[in-house]
């Protein structure tokens, strides 16, 4: 089993920055790619950013140029640097570690990010 614990959420004004962290523990030998999802009230969960074991990244169009995902393999931690935050970025942000079928993916419990206008 793998546990993912997010931290770094909070309240910030529009235009501000936050950095989220996701620390993995447990049987992390099966954790390869990782990513961040978010879910705003009344909306579906959506992929924000992902990073491969080698460091290749991918971003949702809505956050490109503002968010940066990175990882520290030695610390088993993934980060999401969020700059130029907008009210529409308000959501619960979840850390995600996909697993090959038939195994279930790992998810953190989420951290709330609120951006005020």
mmCIF file of C-alpha atoms in Angstrom:
data_model
loop_
_atom_site.group_PDB
_atom_site.id
_atom_site.type_symbol
_atom_site.label_atom_id
_atom_site.label_comp_id
_atom_site.label_asym_id
_atom_site.label_seq_id
_atom_site.Cartn_x
_atom_site.Cartn_y
_atom_site.Cartn_z
ATOM 1 C CA UNK A 1 0.000 0.000 0.000
ATOM 2 C CA UNK A 2 1.004 3.561 -0.697
ATOM 3 C CA UNK A 3 -0.087 6.622 1.223
ATOM 4 C CA UNK A 4 -0.129 10.041 -0.416
ATOM 5 C CA UNK A 5 -0.357 13.082 1.846
ATOM 6 C CA UNK A 6 -0.886 16.538 0.407
ATOM 7 C CA UNK A 7 -0.033 19.816 2.093
ATOM 8 C CA UNK A 8 0.310 23.478 1.243
ATOM 9 C CA UNK A 9 -3.246 24.455 0.454
ATOM 10 C CA UNK A 10 -4.858 27.567 1.832
ATOM 11 C CA UNK A 11 -6.427 30.921 1.082
ATOM 12 C CA UNK A 12 -4.666 33.302 -1.279
ATOM 13 C CA UNK A 13 -5.624 36.421 -3.183
ATOM 14 C CA UNK A 14 -5.876 36.416 -6.941
ATOM 15 C CA UNK A 15 -2.435 36.852 -8.470
ATOM 16 C CA UNK A 16 -0.756 35.132 -5.552
ATOM 17 C CA UNK A 17 1.181 31.885 -5.335
ATOM 18 C CA UNK A 18 1.043 28.615 -3.438
ATOM 19 C CA UNK A 19 3.158 25.496 -3.485
ATOM 20 C CA UNK A 20 1.532 22.140 -2.892
ATOM 21 C CA UNK A 21 3.475 19.103 -1.756
ATOM 22 C CA UNK A 22 2.607 15.427 -1.939
ATOM 23 C CA UNK A 23 4.649 13.010 0.132
ATOM 24 C CA UNK A 24 4.471 9.319 -0.692
ATOM 25 C CA UNK A 25 5.095 6.613 1.872
ATOM 26 C CA UNK A 26 4.656 2.870 2.144
ATOM 27 C CA UNK A 27 5.362 0.488 -0.722
ATOM 28 C CA UNK A 28 6.462 3.212 -3.111
ATOM 29 C CA UNK A 29 8.407 0.893 -5.415
ATOM 30 C CA UNK A 30 5.321 0.731 -7.643
ATOM 31 C CA UNK A 31 4.915 4.502 -7.835
ATOM 32 C CA UNK A 32 6.137 5.817 -11.143
ATOM 33 C CA UNK A 33 4.268 8.661 -12.816
ATOM 34 C CA UNK A 34 2.488 11.063 -10.494
ATOM 35 C CA UNK A 35 0.115 13.910 -10.943
ATOM 36 C CA UNK A 36 -2.224 16.496 -9.504
ATOM 37 C CA UNK A 37 -5.954 16.606 -10.066
ATOM 38 C CA UNK A 38 -8.460 19.138 -8.827
ATOM 39 C CA UNK A 39 -12.171 19.225 -8.231
ATOM 40 C CA UNK A 40 -14.131 22.437 -7.920
ATOM 41 C CA UNK A 41 -17.602 22.513 -6.317
ATOM 42 C CA UNK A 42 -20.183 21.053 -8.683
ATOM 43 C CA UNK A 43 -17.576 20.038 -11.247
ATOM 44 C CA UNK A 44 -15.844 16.850 -12.254
ATOM 45 C CA UNK A 45 -12.335 16.055 -11.116
ATOM 46 C CA UNK A 46 -9.832 17.141 -13.755
ATOM 47 C CA UNK A 47 -6.154 16.523 -14.407
ATOM 48 C CA UNK A 48 -4.007 19.577 -13.684
ATOM 49 C CA UNK A 49 -0.492 18.292 -14.262
ATOM 50 C CA UNK A 50 1.485 15.079 -14.440
ATOM 51 C CA UNK A 51 5.135 14.099 -14.307
ATOM 52 C CA UNK A 52 6.878 10.928 -15.456
ATOM 53 C CA UNK A 53 9.630 9.159 -13.526
ATOM 54 C CA UNK A 54 12.128 10.801 -15.864
ATOM 55 C CA UNK A 55 10.696 14.258 -15.358
ATOM 56 C CA UNK A 56 8.590 14.740 -18.480
ATOM 57 C CA UNK A 57 5.615 16.951 -17.684
ATOM 58 C CA UNK A 58 2.168 17.610 -19.040
ATOM 59 C CA UNK A 59 -0.312 20.334 -18.113
ATOM 60 C CA UNK A 60 -3.937 21.218 -18.590
ATOM 61 C CA UNK A 61 -4.321 24.136 -20.978
ATOM 62 C CA UNK A 62 -5.916 26.201 -18.217
ATOM 63 C CA UNK A 63 -2.749 26.161 -16.083
ATOM 64 C CA UNK A 64 0.034 26.160 -18.681
ATOM 65 C CA UNK A 65 2.531 28.898 -18.015
ATOM 66 C CA UNK A 66 1.273 29.407 -14.448
ATOM 67 C CA UNK A 67 1.750 26.024 -12.732
ATOM 68 C CA UNK A 68 4.883 23.903 -12.532
ATOM 69 C CA UNK A 69 5.014 20.283 -11.421
ATOM 70 C CA UNK A 70 8.251 18.796 -10.147
ATOM 71 C CA UNK A 71 9.425 15.799 -8.176
ATOM 72 C CA UNK A 72 12.164 14.881 -5.737
ATOM 73 C CA UNK A 73 12.585 11.128 -6.048
ATOM 74 C CA UNK A 74 14.917 10.939 -3.058
ATOM 75 C CA UNK A 75 12.264 12.553 -0.868
ATOM 76 C CA UNK A 76 9.419 10.684 -2.620
ATOM 77 C CA UNK A 77 7.666 14.017 -2.972
ATOM 78 C CA UNK A 78 5.903 15.764 -5.821
ATOM 79 C CA UNK A 79 5.324 19.500 -5.879
ATOM 80 C CA UNK A 80 2.934 21.817 -7.652
ATOM 81 C CA UNK A 81 4.056 25.428 -7.812
ATOM 82 C CA UNK A 82 1.047 27.588 -8.594
ATOM 83 C CA UNK A 83 1.607 31.186 -9.667
ATOM 84 C CA UNK A 84 -0.732 33.906 -10.904
ATOM 85 C CA UNK A 85 -3.623 32.171 -9.227
ATOM 86 C CA UNK A 86 -7.158 32.957 -10.353
ATOM 87 C CA UNK A 87 -10.483 32.528 -8.545
ATOM 88 C CA UNK A 88 -11.309 29.736 -10.997
ATOM 89 C CA UNK A 89 -8.362 27.768 -9.600
ATOM 90 C CA UNK A 90 -10.318 27.332 -6.383
ATOM 91 C CA UNK A 91 -10.714 23.600 -5.799
ATOM 92 C CA UNK A 92 -9.637 20.639 -3.745
ATOM 93 C CA UNK A 93 -6.332 19.451 -5.164
ATOM 94 C CA UNK A 94 -5.565 15.738 -5.099
ATOM 95 C CA UNK A 95 -2.286 13.918 -5.504
ATOM 96 C CA UNK A 96 -2.501 10.890 -7.796
ATOM 97 C CA UNK A 97 -0.257 7.909 -8.503
ATOM 98 C CA UNK A 98 -1.567 5.742 -11.346
ATOM 99 C CA UNK A 99 -1.147 1.987 -11.179
ATOM 100 C CA UNK A 100 -1.280 -0.582 -13.992
ATOM 101 C CA UNK A 101 -4.472 -2.634 -14.251
ATOM 102 C CA UNK A 102 -5.877 -4.481 -12.418
ATOM 103 C CA UNK A 103 -4.445 -2.482 -9.530
ATOM 104 C CA UNK A 104 -6.241 0.594 -8.266
ATOM 105 C CA UNK A 105 -4.663 4.007 -8.497
ATOM 106 C CA UNK A 106 -3.528 5.753 -5.341
ATOM 107 C CA UNK A 107 -5.085 9.047 -4.278
ATOM 108 C CA UNK A 108 -4.405 11.492 -1.498
ATOM 109 C CA UNK A 109 -7.213 12.951 0.591
ATOM 110 C CA UNK A 110 -6.847 16.369 -0.969
ATOM 111 C CA UNK A 111 -5.924 19.878 0.074
ATOM 112 C CA UNK A 112 -8.187 22.885 -0.394
ATOM 113 C CA UNK A 113 -7.004 25.870 -2.385
ATOM 114 C CA UNK A 114 -9.177 28.973 -2.245
ATOM 115 C CA UNK A 115 -8.375 31.986 -4.399
ATOM 116 C CA UNK A 116 -10.217 35.174 -3.516
ATOM 117 C CA UNK A 117 -10.887 37.928 -6.023
#
